[in-house]
CSV table of C-alpha atoms and ligand atoms in Angstrom, one decimal:
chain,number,residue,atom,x,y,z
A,1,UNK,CA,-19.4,32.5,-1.3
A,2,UNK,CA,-17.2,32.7,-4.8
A,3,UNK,CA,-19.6,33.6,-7.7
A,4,UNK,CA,-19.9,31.9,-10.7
A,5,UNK,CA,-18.4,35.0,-13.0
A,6,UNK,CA,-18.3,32.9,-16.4
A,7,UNK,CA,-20.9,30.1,-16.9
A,8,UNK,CA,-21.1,28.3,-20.0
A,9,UNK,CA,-24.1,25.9,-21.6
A,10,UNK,CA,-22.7,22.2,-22.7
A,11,UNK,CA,-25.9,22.1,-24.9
A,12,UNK,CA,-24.8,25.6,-26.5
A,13,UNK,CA,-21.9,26.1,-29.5
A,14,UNK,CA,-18.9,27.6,-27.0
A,15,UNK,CA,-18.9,30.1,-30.4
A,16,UNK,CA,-22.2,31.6,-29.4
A,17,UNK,CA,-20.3,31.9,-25.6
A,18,UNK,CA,-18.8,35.7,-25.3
A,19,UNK,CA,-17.2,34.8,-22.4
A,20,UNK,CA,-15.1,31.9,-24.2
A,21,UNK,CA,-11.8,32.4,-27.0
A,22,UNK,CA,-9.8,30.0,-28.7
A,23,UNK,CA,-7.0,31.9,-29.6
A,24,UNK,CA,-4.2,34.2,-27.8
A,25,UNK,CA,-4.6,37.8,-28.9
A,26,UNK,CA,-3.5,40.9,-26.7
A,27,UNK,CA,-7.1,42.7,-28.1
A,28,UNK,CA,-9.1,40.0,-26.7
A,29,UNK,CA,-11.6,42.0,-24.6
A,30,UNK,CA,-11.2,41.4,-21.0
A,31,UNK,CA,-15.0,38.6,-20.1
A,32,UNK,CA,-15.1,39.9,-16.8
A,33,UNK,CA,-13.1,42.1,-14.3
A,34,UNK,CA,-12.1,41.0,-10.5
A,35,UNK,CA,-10.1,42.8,-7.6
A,36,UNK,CA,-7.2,41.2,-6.0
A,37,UNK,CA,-7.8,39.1,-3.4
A,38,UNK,CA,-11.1,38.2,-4.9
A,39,UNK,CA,-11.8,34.9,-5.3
A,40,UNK,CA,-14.8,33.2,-8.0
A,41,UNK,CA,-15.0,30.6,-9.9
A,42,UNK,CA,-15.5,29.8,-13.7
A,43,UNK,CA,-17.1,27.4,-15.5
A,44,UNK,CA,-15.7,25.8,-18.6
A,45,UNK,CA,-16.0,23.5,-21.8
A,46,UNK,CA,-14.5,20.4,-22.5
A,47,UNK,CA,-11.3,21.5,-24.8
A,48,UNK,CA,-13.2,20.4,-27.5
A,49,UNK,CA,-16.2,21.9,-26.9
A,50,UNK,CA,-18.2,19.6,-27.1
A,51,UNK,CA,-16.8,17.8,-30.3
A,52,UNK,CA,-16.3,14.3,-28.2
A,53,UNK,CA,-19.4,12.5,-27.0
A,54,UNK,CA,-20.0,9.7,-24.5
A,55,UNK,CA,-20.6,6.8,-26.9
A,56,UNK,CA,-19.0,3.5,-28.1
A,57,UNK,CA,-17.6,5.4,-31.3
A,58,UNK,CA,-14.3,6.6,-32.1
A,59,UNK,CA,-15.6,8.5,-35.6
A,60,UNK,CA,-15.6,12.1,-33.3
A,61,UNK,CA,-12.7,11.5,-32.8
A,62,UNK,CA,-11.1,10.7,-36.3
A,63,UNK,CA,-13.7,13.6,-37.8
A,64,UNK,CA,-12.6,16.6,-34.7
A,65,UNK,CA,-11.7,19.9,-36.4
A,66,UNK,CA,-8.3,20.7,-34.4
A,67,UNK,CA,-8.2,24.3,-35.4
A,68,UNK,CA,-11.4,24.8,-32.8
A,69,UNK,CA,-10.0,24.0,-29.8
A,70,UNK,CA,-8.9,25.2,-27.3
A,71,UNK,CA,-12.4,26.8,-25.9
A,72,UNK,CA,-10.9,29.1,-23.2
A,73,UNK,CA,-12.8,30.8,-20.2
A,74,UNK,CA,-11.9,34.4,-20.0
A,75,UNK,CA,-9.6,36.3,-20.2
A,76,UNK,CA,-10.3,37.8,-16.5
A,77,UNK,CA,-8.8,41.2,-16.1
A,78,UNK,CA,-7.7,41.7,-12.6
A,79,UNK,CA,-7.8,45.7,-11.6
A,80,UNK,CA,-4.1,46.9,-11.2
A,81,UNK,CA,-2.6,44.3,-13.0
A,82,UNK,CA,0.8,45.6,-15.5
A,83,UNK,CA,2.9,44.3,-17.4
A,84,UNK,CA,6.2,42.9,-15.2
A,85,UNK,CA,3.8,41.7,-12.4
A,86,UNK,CA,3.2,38.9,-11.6
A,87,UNK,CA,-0.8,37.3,-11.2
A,88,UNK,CA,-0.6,34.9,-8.5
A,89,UNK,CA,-3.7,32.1,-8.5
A,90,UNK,CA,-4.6,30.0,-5.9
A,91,UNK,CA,-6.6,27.0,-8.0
A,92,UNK,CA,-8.9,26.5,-4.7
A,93,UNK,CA,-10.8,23.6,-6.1
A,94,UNK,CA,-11.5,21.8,-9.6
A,95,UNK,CA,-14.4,19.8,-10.4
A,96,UNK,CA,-17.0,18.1,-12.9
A,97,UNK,CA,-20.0,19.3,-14.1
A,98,UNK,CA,-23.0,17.5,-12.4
A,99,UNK,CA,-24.4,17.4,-15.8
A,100,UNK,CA,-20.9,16.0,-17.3
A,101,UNK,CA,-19.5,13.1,-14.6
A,102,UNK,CA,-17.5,11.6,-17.4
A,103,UNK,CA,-14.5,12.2,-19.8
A,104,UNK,CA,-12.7,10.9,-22.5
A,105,UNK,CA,-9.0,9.7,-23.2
A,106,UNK,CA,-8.5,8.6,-27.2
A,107,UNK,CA,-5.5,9.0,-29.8
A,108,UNK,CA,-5.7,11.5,-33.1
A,109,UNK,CA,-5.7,9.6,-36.4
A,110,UNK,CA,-2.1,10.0,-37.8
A,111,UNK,CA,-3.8,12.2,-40.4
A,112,UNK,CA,-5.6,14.4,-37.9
A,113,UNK,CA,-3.2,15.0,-35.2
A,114,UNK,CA,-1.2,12.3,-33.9
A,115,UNK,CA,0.0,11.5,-30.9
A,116,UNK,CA,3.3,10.2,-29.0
A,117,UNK,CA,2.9,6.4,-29.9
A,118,UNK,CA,1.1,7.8,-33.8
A,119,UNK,CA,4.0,5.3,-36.0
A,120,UNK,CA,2.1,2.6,-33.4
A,121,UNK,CA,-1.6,3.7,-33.3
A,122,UNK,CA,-2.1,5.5,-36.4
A,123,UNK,CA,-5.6,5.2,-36.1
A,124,UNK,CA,-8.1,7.1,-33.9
A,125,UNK,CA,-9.5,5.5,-30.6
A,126,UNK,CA,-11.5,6.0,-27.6
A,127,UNK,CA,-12.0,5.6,-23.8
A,128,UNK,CA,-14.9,6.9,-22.2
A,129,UNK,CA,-14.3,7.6,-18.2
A,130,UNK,CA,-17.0,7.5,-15.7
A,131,UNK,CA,-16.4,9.5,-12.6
A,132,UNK,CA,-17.4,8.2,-9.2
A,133,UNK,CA,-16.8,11.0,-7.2
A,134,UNK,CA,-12.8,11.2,-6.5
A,135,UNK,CA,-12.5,8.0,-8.4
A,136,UNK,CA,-12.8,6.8,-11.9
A,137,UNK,CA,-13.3,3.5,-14.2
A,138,UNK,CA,-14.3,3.0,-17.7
A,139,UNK,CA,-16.2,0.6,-19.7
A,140,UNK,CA,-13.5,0.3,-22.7
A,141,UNK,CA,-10.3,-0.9,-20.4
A,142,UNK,CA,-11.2,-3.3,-17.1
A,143,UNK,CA,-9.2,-4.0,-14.5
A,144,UNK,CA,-8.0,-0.3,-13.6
A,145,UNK,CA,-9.5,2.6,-11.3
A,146,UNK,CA,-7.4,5.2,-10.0
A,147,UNK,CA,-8.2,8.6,-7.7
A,148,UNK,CA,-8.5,11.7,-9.8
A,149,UNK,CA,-5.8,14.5,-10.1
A,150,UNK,CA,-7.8,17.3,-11.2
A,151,UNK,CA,-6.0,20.3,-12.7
A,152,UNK,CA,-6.0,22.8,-15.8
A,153,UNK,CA,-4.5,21.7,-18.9
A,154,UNK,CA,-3.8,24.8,-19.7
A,155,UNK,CA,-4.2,28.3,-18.3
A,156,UNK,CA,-2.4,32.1,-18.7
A,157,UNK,CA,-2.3,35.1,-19.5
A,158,UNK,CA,-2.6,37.2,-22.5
A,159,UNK,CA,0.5,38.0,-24.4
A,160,UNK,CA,1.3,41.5,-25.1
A,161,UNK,CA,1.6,42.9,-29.5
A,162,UNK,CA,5.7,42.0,-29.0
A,163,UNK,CA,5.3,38.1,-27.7
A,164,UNK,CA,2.8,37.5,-30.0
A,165,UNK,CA,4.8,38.4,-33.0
A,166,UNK,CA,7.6,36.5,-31.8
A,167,UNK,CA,5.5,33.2,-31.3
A,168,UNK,CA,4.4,33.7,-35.2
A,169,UNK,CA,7.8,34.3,-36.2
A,170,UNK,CA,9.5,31.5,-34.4
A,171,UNK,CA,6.7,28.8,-34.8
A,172,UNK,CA,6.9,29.7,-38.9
A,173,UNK,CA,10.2,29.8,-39.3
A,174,UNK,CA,9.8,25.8,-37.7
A,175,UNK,CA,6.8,25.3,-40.3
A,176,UNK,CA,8.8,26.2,-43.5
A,177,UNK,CA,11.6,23.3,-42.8
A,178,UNK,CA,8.9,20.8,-43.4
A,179,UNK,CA,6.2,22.4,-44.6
A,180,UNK,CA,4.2,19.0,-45.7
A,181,UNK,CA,4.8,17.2,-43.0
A,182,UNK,CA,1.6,15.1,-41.1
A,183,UNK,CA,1.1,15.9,-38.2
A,184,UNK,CA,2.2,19.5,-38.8
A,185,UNK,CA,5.5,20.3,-36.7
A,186,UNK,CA,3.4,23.3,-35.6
A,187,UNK,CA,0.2,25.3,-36.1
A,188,UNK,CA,-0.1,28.6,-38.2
A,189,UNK,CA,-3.1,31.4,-36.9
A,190,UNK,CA,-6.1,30.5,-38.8
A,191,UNK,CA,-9.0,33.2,-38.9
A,192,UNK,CA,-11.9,30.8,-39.7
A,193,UNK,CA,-12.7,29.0,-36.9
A,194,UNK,CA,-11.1,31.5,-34.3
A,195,UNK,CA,-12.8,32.5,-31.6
A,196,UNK,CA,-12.1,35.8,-30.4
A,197,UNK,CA,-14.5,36.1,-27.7
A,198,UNK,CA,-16.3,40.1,-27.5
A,199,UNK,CA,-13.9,41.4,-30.1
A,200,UNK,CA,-15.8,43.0,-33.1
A,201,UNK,CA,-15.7,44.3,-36.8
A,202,UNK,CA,-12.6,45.2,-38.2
A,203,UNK,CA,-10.4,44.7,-34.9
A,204,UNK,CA,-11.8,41.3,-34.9
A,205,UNK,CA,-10.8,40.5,-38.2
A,206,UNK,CA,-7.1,41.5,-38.2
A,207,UNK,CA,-7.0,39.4,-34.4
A,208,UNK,CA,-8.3,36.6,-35.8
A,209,UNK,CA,-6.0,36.5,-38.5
A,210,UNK,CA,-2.7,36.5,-36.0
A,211,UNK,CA,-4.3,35.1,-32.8
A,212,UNK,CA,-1.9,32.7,-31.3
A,213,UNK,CA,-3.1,29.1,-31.6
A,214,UNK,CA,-3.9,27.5,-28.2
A,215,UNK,CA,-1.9,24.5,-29.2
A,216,UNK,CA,1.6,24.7,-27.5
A,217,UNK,CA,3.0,25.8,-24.3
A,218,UNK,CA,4.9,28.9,-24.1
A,219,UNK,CA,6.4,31.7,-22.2
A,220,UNK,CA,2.7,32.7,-20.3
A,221,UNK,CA,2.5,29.1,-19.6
A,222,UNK,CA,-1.0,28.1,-21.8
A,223,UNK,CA,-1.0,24.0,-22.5
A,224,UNK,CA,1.4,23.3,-20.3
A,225,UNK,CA,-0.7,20.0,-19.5
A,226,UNK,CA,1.3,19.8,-16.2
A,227,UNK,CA,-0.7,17.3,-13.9
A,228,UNK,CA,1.0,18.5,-11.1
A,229,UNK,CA,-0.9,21.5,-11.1
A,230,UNK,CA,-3.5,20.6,-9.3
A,231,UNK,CA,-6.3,21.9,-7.6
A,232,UNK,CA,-4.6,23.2,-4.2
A,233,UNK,CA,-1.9,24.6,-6.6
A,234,UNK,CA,-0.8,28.2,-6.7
A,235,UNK,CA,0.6,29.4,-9.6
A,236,UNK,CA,2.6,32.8,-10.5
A,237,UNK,CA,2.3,34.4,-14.0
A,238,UNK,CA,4.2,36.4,-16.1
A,239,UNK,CA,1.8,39.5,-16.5
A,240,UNK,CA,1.9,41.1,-20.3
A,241,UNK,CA,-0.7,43.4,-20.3
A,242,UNK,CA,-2.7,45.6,-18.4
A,243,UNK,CA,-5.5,43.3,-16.2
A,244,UNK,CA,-3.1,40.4,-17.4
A,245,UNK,CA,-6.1,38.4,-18.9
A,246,UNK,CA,-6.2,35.6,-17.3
A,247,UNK,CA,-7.5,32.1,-19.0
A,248,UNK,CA,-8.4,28.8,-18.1
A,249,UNK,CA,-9.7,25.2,-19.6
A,250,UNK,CA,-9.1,22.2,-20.7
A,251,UNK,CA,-9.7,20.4,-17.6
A,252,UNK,CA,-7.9,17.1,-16.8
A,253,UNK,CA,-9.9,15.1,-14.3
A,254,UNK,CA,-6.3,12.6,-14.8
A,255,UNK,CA,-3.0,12.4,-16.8
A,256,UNK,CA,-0.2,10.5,-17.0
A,257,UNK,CA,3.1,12.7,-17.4
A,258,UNK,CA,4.0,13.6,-20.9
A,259,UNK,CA,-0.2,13.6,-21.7
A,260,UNK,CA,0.9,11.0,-24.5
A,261,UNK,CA,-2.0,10.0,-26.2
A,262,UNK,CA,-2.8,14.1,-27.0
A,263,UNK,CA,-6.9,13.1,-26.9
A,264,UNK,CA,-6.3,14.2,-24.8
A,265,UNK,CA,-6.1,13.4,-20.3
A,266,UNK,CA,-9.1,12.4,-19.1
A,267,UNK,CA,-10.6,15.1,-20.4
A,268,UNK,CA,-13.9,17.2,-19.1
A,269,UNK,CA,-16.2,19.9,-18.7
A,270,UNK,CA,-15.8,21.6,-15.4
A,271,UNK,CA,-15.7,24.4,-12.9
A,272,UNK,CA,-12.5,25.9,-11.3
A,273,UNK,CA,-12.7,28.2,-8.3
A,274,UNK,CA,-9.8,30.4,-7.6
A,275,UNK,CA,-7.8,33.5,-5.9
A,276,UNK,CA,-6.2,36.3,-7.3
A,277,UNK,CA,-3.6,38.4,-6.2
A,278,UNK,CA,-0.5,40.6,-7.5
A,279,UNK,CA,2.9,40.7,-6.7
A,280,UNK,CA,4.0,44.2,-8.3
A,281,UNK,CA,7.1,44.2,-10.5
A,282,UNK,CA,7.4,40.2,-9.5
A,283,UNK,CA,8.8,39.5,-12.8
A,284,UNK,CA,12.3,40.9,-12.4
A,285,UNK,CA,12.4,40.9,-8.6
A,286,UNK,CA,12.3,36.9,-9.2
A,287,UNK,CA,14.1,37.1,-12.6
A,288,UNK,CA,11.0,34.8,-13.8
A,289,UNK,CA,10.9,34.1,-17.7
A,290,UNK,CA,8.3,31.3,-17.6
A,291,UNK,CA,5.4,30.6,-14.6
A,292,UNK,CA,6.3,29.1,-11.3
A,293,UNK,CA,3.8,26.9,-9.2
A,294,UNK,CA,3.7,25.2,-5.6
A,295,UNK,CA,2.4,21.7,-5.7
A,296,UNK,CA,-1.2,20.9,-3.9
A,297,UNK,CA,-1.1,19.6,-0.5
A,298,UNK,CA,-3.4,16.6,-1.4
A,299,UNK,CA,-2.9,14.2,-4.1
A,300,UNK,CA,-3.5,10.4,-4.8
A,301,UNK,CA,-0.9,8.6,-2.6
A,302,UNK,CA,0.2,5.9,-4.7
A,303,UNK,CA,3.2,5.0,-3.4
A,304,UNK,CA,4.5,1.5,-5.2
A,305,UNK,CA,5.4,1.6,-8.4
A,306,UNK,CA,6.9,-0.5,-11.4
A,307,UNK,CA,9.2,1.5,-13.1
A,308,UNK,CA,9.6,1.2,-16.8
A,309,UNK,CA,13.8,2.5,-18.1
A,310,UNK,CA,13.8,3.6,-21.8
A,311,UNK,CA,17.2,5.4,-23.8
A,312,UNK,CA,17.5,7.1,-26.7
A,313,UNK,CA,18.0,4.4,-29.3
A,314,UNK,CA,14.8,3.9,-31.3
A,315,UNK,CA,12.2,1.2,-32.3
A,316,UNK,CA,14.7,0.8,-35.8
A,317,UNK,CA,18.1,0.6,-33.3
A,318,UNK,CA,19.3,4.1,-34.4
A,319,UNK,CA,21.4,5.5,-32.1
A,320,UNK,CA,20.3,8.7,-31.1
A,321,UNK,CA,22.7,11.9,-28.9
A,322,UNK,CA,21.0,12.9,-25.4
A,323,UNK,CA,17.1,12.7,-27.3
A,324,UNK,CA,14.7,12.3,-24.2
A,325,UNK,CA,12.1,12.4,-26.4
A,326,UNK,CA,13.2,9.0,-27.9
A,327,UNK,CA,14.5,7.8,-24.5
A,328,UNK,CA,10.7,8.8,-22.9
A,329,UNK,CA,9.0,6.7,-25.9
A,330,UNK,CA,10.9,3.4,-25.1
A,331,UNK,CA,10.3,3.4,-21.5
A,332,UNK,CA,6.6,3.9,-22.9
A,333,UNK,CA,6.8,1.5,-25.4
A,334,UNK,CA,7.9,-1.4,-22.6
A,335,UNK,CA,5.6,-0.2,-20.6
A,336,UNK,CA,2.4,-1.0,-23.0
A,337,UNK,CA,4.7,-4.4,-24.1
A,338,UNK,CA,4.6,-5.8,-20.6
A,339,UNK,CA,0.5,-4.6,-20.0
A,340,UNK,CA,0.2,-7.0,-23.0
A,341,UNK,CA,1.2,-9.6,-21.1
A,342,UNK,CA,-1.8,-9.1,-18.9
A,343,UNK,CA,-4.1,-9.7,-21.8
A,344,UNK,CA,-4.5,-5.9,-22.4
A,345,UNK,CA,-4.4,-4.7,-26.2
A,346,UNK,CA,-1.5,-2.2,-27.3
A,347,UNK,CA,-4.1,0.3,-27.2
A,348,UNK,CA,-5.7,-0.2,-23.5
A,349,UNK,CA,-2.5,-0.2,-22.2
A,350,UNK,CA,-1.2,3.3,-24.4
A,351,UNK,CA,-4.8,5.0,-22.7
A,352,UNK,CA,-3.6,3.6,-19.5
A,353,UNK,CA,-0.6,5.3,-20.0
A,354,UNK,CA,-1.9,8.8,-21.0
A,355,UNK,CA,-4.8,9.0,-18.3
A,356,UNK,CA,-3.7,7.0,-14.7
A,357,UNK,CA,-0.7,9.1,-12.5
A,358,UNK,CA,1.9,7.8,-14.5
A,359,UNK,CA,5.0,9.5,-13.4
A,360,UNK,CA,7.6,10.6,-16.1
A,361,UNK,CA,11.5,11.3,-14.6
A,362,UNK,CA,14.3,12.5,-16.9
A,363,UNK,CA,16.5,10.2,-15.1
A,364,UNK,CA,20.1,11.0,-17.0
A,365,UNK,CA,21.0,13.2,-19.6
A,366,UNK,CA,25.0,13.4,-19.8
A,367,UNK,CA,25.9,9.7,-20.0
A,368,UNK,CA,26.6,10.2,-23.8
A,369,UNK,CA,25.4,8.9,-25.9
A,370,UNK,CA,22.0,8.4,-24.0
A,371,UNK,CA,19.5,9.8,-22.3
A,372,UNK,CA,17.8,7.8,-20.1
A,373,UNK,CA,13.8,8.4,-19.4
A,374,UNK,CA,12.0,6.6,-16.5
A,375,UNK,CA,8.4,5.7,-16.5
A,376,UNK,CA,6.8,5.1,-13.2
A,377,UNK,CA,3.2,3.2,-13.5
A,378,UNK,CA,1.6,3.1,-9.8
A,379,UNK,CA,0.8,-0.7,-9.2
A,380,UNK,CA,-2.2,0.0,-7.4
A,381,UNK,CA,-4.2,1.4,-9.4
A,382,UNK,CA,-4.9,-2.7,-10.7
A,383,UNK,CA,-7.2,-5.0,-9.5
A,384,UNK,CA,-4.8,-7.8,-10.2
A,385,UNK,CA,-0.7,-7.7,-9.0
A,386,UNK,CA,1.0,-6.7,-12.3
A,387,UNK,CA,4.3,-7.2,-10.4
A,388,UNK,CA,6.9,-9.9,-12.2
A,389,UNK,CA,7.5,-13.5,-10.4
A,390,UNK,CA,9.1,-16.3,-11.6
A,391,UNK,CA,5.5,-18.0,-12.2
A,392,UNK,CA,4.9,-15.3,-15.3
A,393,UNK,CA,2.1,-12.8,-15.9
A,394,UNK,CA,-1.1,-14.6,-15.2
A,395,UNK,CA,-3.2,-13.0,-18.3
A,396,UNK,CA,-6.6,-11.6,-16.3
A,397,UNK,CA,-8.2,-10.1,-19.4
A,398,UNK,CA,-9.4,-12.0,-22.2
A,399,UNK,CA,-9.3,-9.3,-24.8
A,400,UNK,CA,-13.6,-9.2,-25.2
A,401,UNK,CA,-13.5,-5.7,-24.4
A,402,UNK,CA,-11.6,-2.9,-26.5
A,403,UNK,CA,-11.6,0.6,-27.3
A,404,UNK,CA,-13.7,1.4,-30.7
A,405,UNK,CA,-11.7,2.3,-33.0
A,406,UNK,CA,-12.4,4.6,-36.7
A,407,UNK,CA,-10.7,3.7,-40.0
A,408,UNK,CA,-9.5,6.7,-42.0
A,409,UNK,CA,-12.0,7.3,-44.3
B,1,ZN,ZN1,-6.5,18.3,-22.4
């Protein structure tokens, strides 16, 4: 049996959790130490912790403090572990809580966040999703239930004093070309509400001052949001520093690629049982920069699917070079256009979007001057046939039910 090395209390502040951290910090003191080969599972917050509840209202979501999150389990040292090496993890299984069987899916007011579609949605909504076993529904957007693909958002390994620095560096030279701008084009340490699970006194302090924010993905992997990897995955990390320090939350139970609406998945509280092992001096025997993974062996087999094209000329008619960015929003944007049709609102349809299997393909990007993005939305994941015919879209919703949504105060 695989014990239960980090536990955590959904009724308890994750900052009164040791065992939890919210920044990246090589100081970080390891929660708990393992062997390789051992395997044991961990427990872990929402990415929130706790800031979204299972209501009707979308004012937690408008009001969140985003410098809180993300509410980490770990770092896990694993004995032997150096830098060059690489930590291999076998994510055995993923689940919900028993106390927790339900998530939430929602878009960041355009003051407080953002999201892909923000210039659309500026204002902050909700989805609550309740989980029925492998399978989930919710209450705010009918008509859709889909088979969960349960994975990390994000997990890694702790950088070493070197990568640190150079996130800082690189991330503020990016902030000082637009310093004003809302959202923020990135996000600067910020000591009060970090996190720095056992570290203490004056040590603490100075960590907490240049702890990494959790926010983007980088070279140790960390928000990744990759619904691909799954539980059944296994992953190989870069290792930094000695007992690599591993890390894991944010828990998905589903996500479209691109996790476009940034509230996030279908996000949850959850476990995650997995392996470790090392593969000594991996890093430049594989010449690996950023992690690698092998897929899961079992995940929803949708197989039909209505594929959405989109290129890189914005919503104005700008032409834009090769930007599949731009090219990934359009085939987004006529995706939520034709749900519409179906009687869904803008906003049901951008949720739908951000939290079903939704496969995103960078189709083309030489044919200059556009890239060309692909959005595949699974059709059976409908209880109505959302397929064109020369009869028209038969609208099966009737607009009664909506996500709540907040005002800006
Ligand atoms: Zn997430």
């Amino acid at each position: 049996m695989a014990d239960t090395l980090i536990k955590v209390d959904l009724k308890q502040s994750p900052y009164e959790n040791a065992q939890v951290h919210n920044r990246w910090h090589p100081d970080i003191p390891m929660a708990v130490w393992v062997e390789p080969g051992d395997e044991f599972k961990l427990e872990t917050y929402d990415w929130t912790g706790g800031a979204i509840q299972n209501n009707d209202s979308a004012e937690d979501v408008r009001d969140v403090d985003l410098s809180t999150v993300h509410f980490l389990s770990g770092p896990v040292g694993v004995r032997g572990a150096e830098p060059g090496d690489l930590l291999v993890v076998d994510l055995l299984d993923i689940g919900a809580r028993d106390d927790s069987l339900w998530g939430f899916n929602g878009f960041f007011s355009k003051k407080n966040g953002g999201g892909f579609l923000t210039e659309h949605y500026p204002l902050a909504q909700k989805s609550i999703w309740d989980f029925h076993g492998m399978f989930t529904s919710s209450r705010h957007i009918p008509g859709v239930n889909f088979a969960g693909l349960i994975h990390p958002g994000l997990i890694g390994c702790l950088p070493d004093a070197k990568m640190l620095e150079a996130w800082n560096t690189r991330e503020a030279e990016l902030i000082a070309t637009d310093p004003q701008r809302v959202p923020g084009l990135a996000n600067p340490p910020h000591a009060a509400t970090a996190h720095m699970g056992q570290l203490q006194g004056e040590l603490r302090e100075r960590a907490a001052a240049e702890g990494a924010r959790t926010v983007p993905p980088r070279e140790h992997g960390g928000n990744c949001d990759i619904k691909d990897l799954s539980r059944g995955s296994r992953v190989y990390f870069p290792v930094y520093v000695n007992g690599a320090g591993l890390s894991v939350g944010d828990l998905h139970f589903s996500q479209g690629d691109g996790e476009i609406t940034f509230c996030g998945a279908i996000e949850m509280a959850g476990w995650v049982h997995m392996k470790v092992q090392l593969i000594k001096g991996g890093m430049t025997k594989y010449g690996i920069k950023n992690p690698i993974f092998k897929p899961s062996p079992i995940v929803p087999n949708y197989k039909d699917y209505l594929i959405f094209e989109g290129i890189s000329v914005d919503e104005s008619g700008k032409q834009h070079y090769l930007d599949v960015t731009v090219a990934y929003r359009q085939a987004c944007l006529n995706a939520i256009e034709y749900l519409k049709k179906f009687g869904y609102s803008g906003a049901q349809a951008y949720s739908i979007l951000g939290t079903a299997p939704v496969q995103g393909h960078i189709s083309g990007v030489v044919d200059v001057p556009n890239a060309c993005a692909t959005l595949w939305l699974p059709t059976e994941i409908f209880d109505f046939d959302i397929n064109p015919n020369a009869a028209g879209p038969v609208k099966m919703l009737d607009g009664s039910i909506d996500m709540p949504v907040a005002p800006d105060k």
